[in-house]
mmCIF file of N, CA and C in Angstrom:
data_model
loop_
_atom_site.group_PDB
_atom_site.id
_atom_site.type_symbol
_atom_site.label_atom_id
_atom_site.label_comp_id
_atom_site.label_asym_id
_atom_site.label_seq_id
_atom_site.Cartn_x
_atom_site.Cartn_y
_atom_site.Cartn_z
ATOM 1 N N UNK A 29 123.303 123.982 9.292
ATOM 2 C CA UNK A 29 121.660 123.332 9.969
ATOM 3 C C UNK A 29 122.216 123.327 11.207
ATOM 4 N N UNK A 30 121.356 124.126 11.697
ATOM 5 C CA UNK A 30 121.542 124.984 13.318
ATOM 6 C C UNK A 30 121.039 123.684 14.027
ATOM 7 N N UNK A 31 119.948 124.032 15.363
ATOM 8 C CA UNK A 31 119.386 123.051 16.181
ATOM 9 C C UNK A 31 119.513 121.735 15.200
ATOM 10 N N UNK A 32 117.846 121.895 15.725
ATOM 11 C CA UNK A 32 117.778 120.398 15.027
ATOM 12 C C UNK A 32 117.115 120.186 13.563
ATOM 13 N N UNK A 33 117.717 120.913 12.500
ATOM 14 C CA UNK A 33 117.298 120.735 11.323
ATOM 15 C C UNK A 33 117.972 119.791 11.252
ATOM 16 N N UNK A 34 118.961 119.106 10.904
ATOM 17 C CA UNK A 34 119.679 117.903 10.224
ATOM 18 C C UNK A 34 118.559 116.646 11.030
ATOM 19 N N UNK A 35 118.286 116.719 11.797
ATOM 20 C CA UNK A 35 118.052 115.672 12.610
ATOM 21 C C UNK A 35 115.975 115.538 12.561
ATOM 22 N N UNK A 36 115.752 116.531 11.449
ATOM 23 C CA UNK A 36 114.519 116.217 11.595
ATOM 24 C C UNK A 36 114.136 115.327 9.968
ATOM 25 N N UNK A 37 114.820 114.940 9.396
ATOM 26 C CA UNK A 37 114.687 114.330 8.778
ATOM 27 C C UNK A 37 115.708 113.293 8.543
ATOM 28 N N UNK A 38 115.753 113.245 9.685
ATOM 29 C CA UNK A 38 116.568 111.025 9.906
ATOM 30 C C UNK A 38 115.953 110.422 10.664
ATOM 31 N N UNK A 39 115.797 109.378 10.660
ATOM 32 C CA UNK A 39 114.640 107.627 11.056
ATOM 33 C C UNK A 39 114.670 108.555 12.344
ATOM 34 N N UNK A 40 113.486 108.194 12.707
ATOM 35 C CA UNK A 40 113.825 108.512 14.840
ATOM 36 C C UNK A 40 114.807 107.124 15.024
ATOM 37 N N UNK A 41 114.159 106.530 15.317
ATOM 38 C CA UNK A 41 116.314 105.930 15.191
ATOM 39 C C UNK A 41 117.359 106.296 15.667
ATOM 40 N N UNK A 42 117.150 106.757 14.590
ATOM 41 C CA UNK A 42 118.680 107.386 14.030
ATOM 42 C C UNK A 42 118.370 109.203 15.349
ATOM 43 N N UNK A 43 117.282 109.982 14.843
ATOM 44 C CA UNK A 43 117.210 111.188 16.045
ATOM 45 C C UNK A 43 117.639 110.570 17.335
ATOM 46 N N UNK A 44 116.506 109.264 17.758
ATOM 47 C CA UNK A 44 116.843 108.819 19.589
ATOM 48 C C UNK A 44 118.312 108.890 20.058
ATOM 49 N N UNK A 45 119.537 107.586 19.046
ATOM 50 C CA UNK A 45 120.366 108.016 19.034
ATOM 51 C C UNK A 45 121.250 108.533 19.371
ATOM 52 N N UNK A 46 120.984 110.123 18.324
ATOM 53 C CA UNK A 46 121.443 111.059 18.600
ATOM 54 C C UNK A 46 121.529 111.435 19.773
ATOM 55 N N UNK A 47 119.707 111.890 19.791
ATOM 56 C CA UNK A 47 119.779 112.425 22.062
ATOM 57 C C UNK A 47 120.714 111.595 22.803
ATOM 58 N N UNK A 48 120.631 110.561 22.843
ATOM 59 C CA UNK A 48 121.121 109.945 23.748
ATOM 60 C C UNK A 48 122.534 110.156 23.948
ATOM 61 N N UNK A 49 123.208 110.326 22.728
ATOM 62 C CA UNK A 49 124.321 109.773 22.442
ATOM 63 C C UNK A 49 124.710 111.432 23.377
ATOM 64 N N UNK A 50 123.991 112.768 22.754
ATOM 65 C CA UNK A 50 123.940 113.872 23.344
ATOM 66 C C UNK A 50 123.431 114.464 24.641
ATOM 67 N N UNK A 51 122.819 113.359 25.016
ATOM 68 C CA UNK A 51 122.558 113.713 26.614
ATOM 69 C C UNK A 51 123.451 112.924 27.710
ATOM 70 N N UNK A 52 123.967 111.799 27.003
ATOM 71 C CA UNK A 52 125.161 111.186 27.892
ATOM 72 C C UNK A 52 126.234 111.740 27.774
ATOM 73 N N UNK A 53 126.732 112.889 26.933
ATOM 74 C CA UNK A 53 128.463 113.132 26.844
ATOM 75 C C UNK A 53 127.636 115.041 27.744
ATOM 76 N N UNK A 54 126.166 115.610 28.189
ATOM 77 C CA UNK A 54 126.265 116.057 28.373
ATOM 78 C C UNK A 54 126.330 115.840 30.084
ATOM 79 N N UNK A 55 126.235 114.812 30.562
ATOM 80 C CA UNK A 55 126.127 114.763 32.079
ATOM 81 C C UNK A 55 127.479 113.773 32.365
ATOM 82 N N UNK A 56 128.684 113.555 31.524
ATOM 83 C CA UNK A 56 129.932 113.289 31.461
ATOM 84 C C UNK A 56 130.583 114.772 31.947
ATOM 85 N N UNK A 57 129.933 115.335 31.538
ATOM 86 C CA UNK A 57 130.516 116.421 31.207
ATOM 87 C C UNK A 57 130.559 117.428 32.360
ATOM 88 N N UNK A 58 128.960 117.180 32.892
ATOM 89 C CA UNK A 58 128.728 118.892 33.779
ATOM 90 C C UNK A 58 129.383 117.913 35.360
ATOM 91 N N UNK A 59 129.508 116.219 35.258
ATOM 92 C CA UNK A 59 129.801 115.814 36.233
ATOM 93 C C UNK A 59 131.459 116.358 36.404
ATOM 94 N N UNK A 60 131.828 115.837 35.427
ATOM 95 C CA UNK A 60 133.688 116.192 35.300
ATOM 96 C C UNK A 60 134.288 117.934 35.037
ATOM 97 N N UNK A 61 133.914 118.002 34.311
ATOM 98 C CA UNK A 61 134.180 119.784 34.014
ATOM 99 C C UNK A 61 134.903 120.386 34.805
ATOM 100 N N UNK A 62 135.760 120.229 36.160
ATOM 101 C CA UNK A 62 136.886 121.200 36.432
ATOM 102 C C UNK A 62 137.787 119.969 35.884
ATOM 103 N N UNK A 63 137.964 118.810 35.100
ATOM 104 C CA UNK A 63 139.218 117.919 34.547
ATOM 105 C C UNK A 63 139.326 118.208 33.332
ATOM 106 N N UNK A 64 140.862 117.973 32.553
ATOM 107 C CA UNK A 64 140.558 117.863 31.304
ATOM 108 C C UNK A 64 139.469 117.083 30.910
ATOM 109 N N UNK A 65 139.194 118.399 29.306
ATOM 110 C CA UNK A 65 137.898 117.614 29.170
ATOM 111 C C UNK A 65 138.177 117.588 27.309
ATOM 112 N N UNK A 66 138.337 116.116 26.602
ATOM 113 C CA UNK A 66 138.778 116.574 25.358
ATOM 114 C C UNK A 66 137.758 115.762 24.520
ATOM 115 N N UNK A 67 137.166 116.339 23.264
ATOM 116 C CA UNK A 67 136.647 115.547 22.778
ATOM 117 C C UNK A 67 136.643 113.572 22.141
ATOM 118 N N UNK A 68 137.981 113.567 22.315
ATOM 119 C CA UNK A 68 138.642 112.151 21.489
ATOM 120 C C UNK A 68 137.829 111.109 23.023
ATOM 121 N N UNK A 69 137.793 111.508 23.879
ATOM 122 C CA UNK A 69 137.937 111.085 25.100
ATOM 123 C C UNK A 69 136.216 110.459 25.254
ATOM 124 N N UNK A 70 135.524 111.607 24.969
ATOM 125 C CA UNK A 70 133.955 112.364 25.629
ATOM 126 C C UNK A 70 133.709 110.796 24.330
ATOM 127 N N UNK A 71 133.728 111.356 23.030
ATOM 128 C CA UNK A 71 133.108 110.428 22.150
ATOM 129 C C UNK A 71 133.276 108.712 21.934
ATOM 130 N N UNK A 72 134.203 108.134 22.553
ATOM 131 C CA UNK A 72 134.784 106.878 22.935
ATOM 132 C C UNK A 72 134.035 106.919 24.450
ATOM 133 N N UNK A 73 134.126 107.388 25.277
ATOM 134 C CA UNK A 73 132.828 106.949 26.345
ATOM 135 C C UNK A 73 132.035 107.151 25.520
ATOM 136 N N UNK A 74 131.231 107.182 24.729
ATOM 137 C CA UNK A 74 129.224 107.592 24.544
ATOM 138 C C UNK A 74 129.519 107.061 23.064
ATOM 139 N N UNK A 75 130.630 106.081 22.932
ATOM 140 C CA UNK A 75 130.773 105.429 21.473
ATOM 141 C C UNK A 75 130.155 105.512 20.457
ATOM 142 N N UNK A 76 130.866 107.172 20.361
ATOM 143 C CA UNK A 76 131.069 107.439 18.788
ATOM 144 C C UNK A 76 132.310 108.137 18.362
ATOM 145 N N UNK A 77 132.380 108.671 17.061
ATOM 146 C CA UNK A 77 133.284 109.209 16.603
ATOM 147 C C UNK A 77 133.081 110.501 16.975
ATOM 148 N N UNK A 78 134.513 111.604 17.176
ATOM 149 C CA UNK A 78 134.685 112.186 17.468
ATOM 150 C C UNK A 78 134.069 113.548 16.682
ATOM 151 N N UNK A 79 134.319 113.192 15.221
ATOM 152 C CA UNK A 79 133.420 114.616 14.599
ATOM 153 C C UNK A 79 131.800 113.877 14.896
ATOM 154 N N UNK A 80 131.350 112.999 14.776
ATOM 155 C CA UNK A 80 129.634 112.887 14.904
ATOM 156 C C UNK A 80 129.387 113.219 15.933
ATOM 157 N N UNK A 81 130.099 113.013 17.507
ATOM 158 C CA UNK A 81 129.781 114.172 18.453
ATOM 159 C C UNK A 81 130.152 115.804 17.803
ATOM 160 N N UNK A 82 130.919 116.474 17.194
ATOM 161 C CA UNK A 82 130.904 117.573 17.441
ATOM 162 C C UNK A 82 129.675 117.827 16.898
ATOM 163 N N UNK A 83 129.233 117.324 15.493
ATOM 164 C CA UNK A 83 128.455 117.348 14.693
ATOM 165 C C UNK A 83 126.682 117.092 15.296
ATOM 166 N N UNK A 84 126.810 116.237 16.267
ATOM 167 C CA UNK A 84 125.120 115.915 17.507
ATOM 168 C C UNK A 84 125.367 117.102 18.833
ATOM 169 N N UNK A 85 126.319 117.792 18.662
ATOM 170 C CA UNK A 85 126.774 118.707 19.707
ATOM 171 C C UNK A 85 125.891 120.297 19.026
ATOM 172 N N UNK A 86 126.281 120.494 17.623
ATOM 173 C CA UNK A 86 125.839 121.283 17.387
ATOM 174 C C UNK A 86 124.867 121.572 16.210
ATOM 175 N N UNK A 87 124.037 119.808 16.458
ATOM 176 C CA UNK A 87 122.695 119.926 15.741
ATOM 177 C C UNK A 87 121.748 120.041 17.036
ATOM 178 N N UNK A 88 121.485 119.249 18.094
ATOM 179 C CA UNK A 88 121.532 119.447 19.007
ATOM 180 C C UNK A 88 121.655 120.427 19.688
ATOM 181 N N UNK A 89 122.152 120.888 20.330
ATOM 182 C CA UNK A 89 122.590 121.453 21.432
ATOM 183 C C UNK A 89 123.095 122.682 20.823
ATOM 184 N N UNK A 90 123.358 123.299 19.511
ATOM 185 C CA UNK A 90 123.234 124.643 18.924
ATOM 186 C C UNK A 90 124.519 125.297 19.582
ATOM 187 N N UNK A 91 125.074 124.930 19.708
ATOM 188 C CA UNK A 91 126.735 124.935 19.740
ATOM 189 C C UNK A 91 127.773 123.690 19.703
ATOM 190 N N UNK A 92 128.544 124.562 19.103
ATOM 191 C CA UNK A 92 130.118 123.590 19.678
ATOM 192 C C UNK A 92 130.526 122.437 21.209
ATOM 193 N N UNK A 93 131.035 121.519 20.716
ATOM 194 C CA UNK A 93 130.963 120.886 22.008
ATOM 195 C C UNK A 93 132.524 121.850 23.034
ATOM 196 N N UNK A 94 133.809 122.244 22.468
ATOM 197 C CA UNK A 94 133.693 123.539 23.579
ATOM 198 C C UNK A 94 133.510 124.258 23.725
ATOM 199 N N UNK A 95 132.064 124.767 23.501
ATOM 200 C CA UNK A 95 131.785 126.046 23.801
ATOM 201 C C UNK A 95 130.467 125.600 24.666
ATOM 202 N N UNK A 96 130.430 124.614 24.974
ATOM 203 C CA UNK A 96 129.545 123.700 25.761
ATOM 204 C C UNK A 96 130.324 123.591 26.909
ATOM 205 N N UNK A 97 131.504 122.842 26.938
ATOM 206 C CA UNK A 97 132.640 122.854 28.268
ATOM 207 C C UNK A 97 133.304 124.033 28.611
ATOM 208 N N UNK A 98 132.716 125.358 27.489
ATOM 209 C CA UNK A 98 133.129 126.016 28.669
ATOM 210 C C UNK A 98 132.617 127.216 28.995
ATOM 211 N N UNK A 99 130.758 127.041 28.423
ATOM 212 C CA UNK A 99 129.707 127.192 28.306
ATOM 213 C C UNK A 99 129.283 126.287 30.579
ATOM 214 N N UNK A 100 129.378 125.023 30.468
ATOM 215 C CA UNK A 100 129.121 124.887 31.974
ATOM 216 C C UNK A 100 130.524 125.427 32.974
ATOM 217 N N UNK A 101 131.709 125.024 32.232
ATOM 218 C CA UNK A 101 132.782 125.702 33.328
ATOM 219 C C UNK A 101 132.576 127.086 33.974
ATOM 220 N N UNK A 102 132.352 128.217 32.868
ATOM 221 C CA UNK A 102 131.650 130.041 33.255
ATOM 222 C C UNK A 102 130.399 129.272 34.347
ATOM 223 N N UNK A 103 129.454 128.859 34.336
ATOM 224 C CA UNK A 103 128.034 128.909 34.920
ATOM 225 C C UNK A 103 128.536 128.374 36.097
ATOM 226 N N UNK A 104 129.578 127.944 36.359
ATOM 227 C CA UNK A 104 130.065 126.878 37.945
ATOM 228 C C UNK A 104 130.718 128.363 38.344
ATOM 229 N N UNK A 105 131.648 129.201 37.471
ATOM 230 C CA UNK A 105 132.666 130.007 37.878
ATOM 231 C C UNK A 105 131.788 130.749 38.289
ATOM 232 N N UNK A 106 131.167 131.637 37.373
ATOM 233 C CA UNK A 106 130.019 132.487 38.248
ATOM 234 C C UNK A 106 129.205 132.324 39.577
ATOM 235 N N UNK A 107 128.925 131.210 39.831
ATOM 236 C CA UNK A 107 128.510 130.126 41.188
ATOM 237 C C UNK A 107 129.057 130.771 42.151
ATOM 238 N N UNK A 108 130.450 130.762 41.641
ATOM 239 C CA UNK A 108 131.248 130.612 43.065
ATOM 240 C C UNK A 108 131.613 131.541 43.742
ATOM 241 N N UNK A 109 132.198 132.662 42.174
ATOM 242 C CA UNK A 109 132.056 134.313 42.388
ATOM 243 C C UNK A 109 130.872 134.436 43.576
ATOM 244 N N UNK A 110 130.101 134.123 43.250
ATOM 245 C CA UNK A 110 128.982 134.289 43.803
ATOM 246 C C UNK A 110 129.089 134.024 45.508
ATOM 247 N N UNK A 111 129.200 133.212 45.754
ATOM 248 C CA UNK A 111 128.557 132.113 47.354
ATOM 249 C C UNK A 111 129.934 132.130 47.813
ATOM 250 N N UNK A 112 131.025 132.100 46.925
ATOM 251 C CA UNK A 112 132.493 132.234 47.633
ATOM 252 C C UNK A 112 133.917 132.651 48.105
ATOM 253 N N UNK A 113 133.935 132.729 48.663
ATOM 254 C CA UNK A 113 135.737 133.877 49.069
ATOM 255 C C UNK A 113 136.654 132.770 48.158
ATOM 256 N N UNK A 114 136.659 131.939 47.594
ATOM 257 C CA UNK A 114 138.000 131.005 46.821
ATOM 258 C C UNK A 114 138.256 132.414 46.176
ATOM 259 N N UNK A 115 140.145 132.295 46.248
ATOM 260 C CA UNK A 115 140.710 133.444 45.229
ATOM 261 C C UNK A 115 140.235 133.294 43.327
ATOM 262 N N UNK A 116 140.448 134.435 43.161
ATOM 263 C CA UNK A 116 139.982 133.414 41.719
ATOM 264 C C UNK A 116 140.676 133.162 40.867
ATOM 265 N N UNK A 117 142.433 132.576 41.234
ATOM 266 C CA UNK A 117 143.172 131.347 40.804
ATOM 267 C C UNK A 117 142.434 130.368 40.993
ATOM 268 N N UNK A 118 141.808 130.188 42.510
ATOM 269 C CA UNK A 118 141.344 128.612 43.140
ATOM 270 C C UNK A 118 139.962 128.726 42.034
ATOM 271 N N UNK A 119 139.160 129.078 41.750
ATOM 272 C CA UNK A 119 137.779 128.840 41.088
ATOM 273 C C UNK A 119 138.316 128.660 39.978
ATOM 274 N N UNK A 120 139.272 129.109 39.274
ATOM 275 C CA UNK A 120 139.976 128.955 37.758
ATOM 276 C C UNK A 120 140.551 126.942 38.031
ATOM 277 N N UNK A 121 140.544 126.982 38.698
ATOM 278 C CA UNK A 121 141.221 125.354 38.901
ATOM 279 C C UNK A 121 140.217 124.344 39.361
ATOM 280 N N UNK A 122 139.642 124.912 39.571
ATOM 281 C CA UNK A 122 138.332 124.068 40.525
ATOM 282 C C UNK A 122 137.389 123.817 39.307
ATOM 283 N N UNK A 123 136.792 125.117 38.035
ATOM 284 C CA UNK A 123 136.402 124.975 36.880
ATOM 285 C C UNK A 123 137.707 124.493 35.442
ATOM 286 N N UNK A 124 138.713 123.606 35.825
ATOM 287 C CA UNK A 124 139.550 123.023 34.906
ATOM 288 C C UNK A 124 140.431 123.893 34.159
ATOM 289 N N UNK A 125 140.843 124.967 34.498
ATOM 290 C CA UNK A 125 141.752 125.519 34.005
ATOM 291 C C UNK A 125 143.265 125.245 34.289
ATOM 292 N N UNK A 126 144.343 125.149 34.225
ATOM 293 C CA UNK A 126 145.185 125.174 35.123
ATOM 294 C C UNK A 126 146.183 126.597 35.218
ATOM 295 N N UNK A 127 145.590 127.053 33.758
ATOM 296 C CA UNK A 127 146.139 128.584 34.057
ATOM 297 C C UNK A 127 145.132 129.886 34.232
ATOM 298 N N UNK A 128 145.564 130.221 34.713
ATOM 299 C CA UNK A 128 145.394 131.526 35.406
ATOM 300 C C UNK A 128 144.799 133.037 34.268
ATOM 301 N N UNK A 129 145.403 132.696 33.812
ATOM 302 C CA UNK A 129 145.063 133.754 32.719
ATOM 303 C C UNK A 129 144.224 133.394 31.688
ATOM 304 N N UNK A 130 144.428 131.916 31.273
ATOM 305 C CA UNK A 130 143.344 131.157 30.329
ATOM 306 C C UNK A 130 141.919 131.164 30.720
ATOM 307 N N UNK A 131 142.452 131.284 32.490
ATOM 308 C CA UNK A 131 141.010 130.947 33.051
ATOM 309 C C UNK A 131 140.196 132.414 32.749
ATOM 310 N N UNK A 132 141.291 133.591 33.512
ATOM 311 C CA UNK A 132 140.419 134.435 33.347
ATOM 312 C C UNK A 132 140.731 135.496 31.760
ATOM 313 N N UNK A 133 141.006 134.941 30.885
ATOM 314 C CA UNK A 133 140.847 135.870 29.689
ATOM 315 C C UNK A 133 139.447 135.227 28.575
ATOM 316 N N UNK A 134 139.068 133.756 28.749
ATOM 317 C CA UNK A 134 137.590 133.223 28.714
ATOM 318 C C UNK A 134 136.932 133.420 29.725
ATOM 319 N N UNK A 135 137.074 133.536 30.675
ATOM 320 C CA UNK A 135 135.656 134.257 31.251
ATOM 321 C C UNK A 135 135.573 135.938 30.674
ATOM 322 N N UNK A 136 136.056 137.005 30.876
ATOM 323 C CA UNK A 136 136.443 137.778 29.982
ATOM 324 C C UNK A 136 135.633 137.545 28.889
ATOM 325 N N UNK A 137 135.797 136.854 27.525
ATOM 326 C CA UNK A 137 135.407 136.319 26.768
ATOM 327 C C UNK A 137 134.026 136.832 26.999
ATOM 328 N N UNK A 138 133.917 135.663 27.582
ATOM 329 C CA UNK A 138 132.305 135.003 28.054
ATOM 330 C C UNK A 138 131.284 135.953 28.053
ATOM 331 N N UNK A 139 131.412 136.573 29.323
ATOM 332 C CA UNK A 139 131.480 137.783 29.856
ATOM 333 C C UNK A 139 131.006 139.775 29.879
ATOM 334 N N UNK A 140 132.086 139.926 29.378
ATOM 335 C CA UNK A 140 132.779 141.047 29.000
ATOM 336 C C UNK A 140 133.827 141.038 30.492
ATOM 337 N N UNK A 141 133.391 141.179 31.521
ATOM 338 C CA UNK A 141 134.180 141.256 33.068
ATOM 339 C C UNK A 141 135.237 140.257 33.298
ATOM 340 N N UNK A 142 135.979 140.697 33.932
ATOM 341 C CA UNK A 142 137.127 139.311 34.428
ATOM 342 C C UNK A 142 136.406 139.215 35.484
ATOM 343 N N UNK A 143 136.978 137.891 36.290
ATOM 344 C CA UNK A 143 136.759 137.144 37.570
ATOM 345 C C UNK A 143 136.469 137.840 38.345
ATOM 346 N N UNK A 144 136.850 139.247 38.908
ATOM 347 C CA UNK A 144 137.218 140.005 40.483
ATOM 348 C C UNK A 144 135.656 140.842 39.860
ATOM 349 N N UNK A 145 135.568 141.857 38.262
ATOM 350 C CA UNK A 145 134.825 142.359 38.203
ATOM 351 C C UNK A 145 133.134 141.904 38.932
ATOM 352 N N UNK A 146 133.211 140.901 37.981
ATOM 353 C CA UNK A 146 132.475 139.772 38.235
ATOM 354 C C UNK A 146 131.740 139.769 39.870
ATOM 355 N N UNK A 147 132.549 139.439 40.107
ATOM 356 C CA UNK A 147 132.712 139.628 41.623
ATOM 357 C C UNK A 147 132.079 140.647 42.909
ATOM 358 N N UNK A 148 133.281 141.921 41.655
ATOM 359 C CA UNK A 148 132.658 142.619 43.187
ATOM 360 C C UNK A 148 130.812 143.412 42.362
ATOM 361 N N UNK A 149 130.588 143.478 41.545
ATOM 362 C CA UNK A 149 129.375 143.412 40.775
ATOM 363 C C UNK A 149 128.407 142.942 41.466
ATOM 364 N N UNK A 150 127.985 141.318 41.623
ATOM 365 C CA UNK A 150 127.743 140.691 42.309
ATOM 366 C C UNK A 150 126.955 140.794 43.873
ATOM 367 N N UNK A 151 128.808 141.896 44.646
ATOM 368 C CA UNK A 151 128.205 141.911 45.477
ATOM 369 C C UNK A 151 127.447 143.554 45.703
ATOM 370 N N UNK A 152 128.498 143.711 44.781
ATOM 371 C CA UNK A 152 127.051 145.371 45.232
ATOM 372 C C UNK A 152 125.620 145.497 44.688
ATOM 373 N N UNK A 153 125.246 144.280 44.106
ATOM 374 C CA UNK A 153 124.040 144.205 43.348
ATOM 375 C C UNK A 153 123.147 143.311 44.365
ATOM 376 N N UNK A 154 124.074 142.387 46.103
ATOM 377 C CA UNK A 154 123.140 141.699 46.415
ATOM 378 C C UNK A 154 123.072 140.720 46.531
ATOM 379 N N UNK A 155 121.692 140.136 47.149
ATOM 380 C CA UNK A 155 121.610 138.560 47.022
ATOM 381 C C UNK A 155 120.279 138.345 45.691
ATOM 382 N N UNK A 156 119.470 139.471 45.859
ATOM 383 C CA UNK A 156 118.742 139.458 44.025
ATOM 384 C C UNK A 156 118.520 139.078 43.434
ATOM 385 N N UNK A 157 120.529 139.049 42.815
ATOM 386 C CA UNK A 157 120.889 138.829 41.805
ATOM 387 C C UNK A 157 121.411 137.310 41.474
#
């Protein structure tokens, strides 16, 4: 099942609870993406099990928990690359990667280019992009 398929047959109260869990978890991730984020900690904070939180992300968010965290971090990284002159290593640290090579690998996997290449592309294309 994907998207909201699992929630469609659920009781309204169950759907509402699952959406509340998702919303709360997304807000925590958005606020704390720069530090280590573990599904176990977030699930505890939103009062559910790690497995249930993973299901909620897959069903409501359309992607897994880790994929969501990565997407949030990568979006912030592209913003920092485009708007600052911070070194790539510093950007990686600011978006939650202690290891610069892991940041570069995740970035390249997400965008098909290194952070430095993305920065050069953004600067070459001007402020419209």
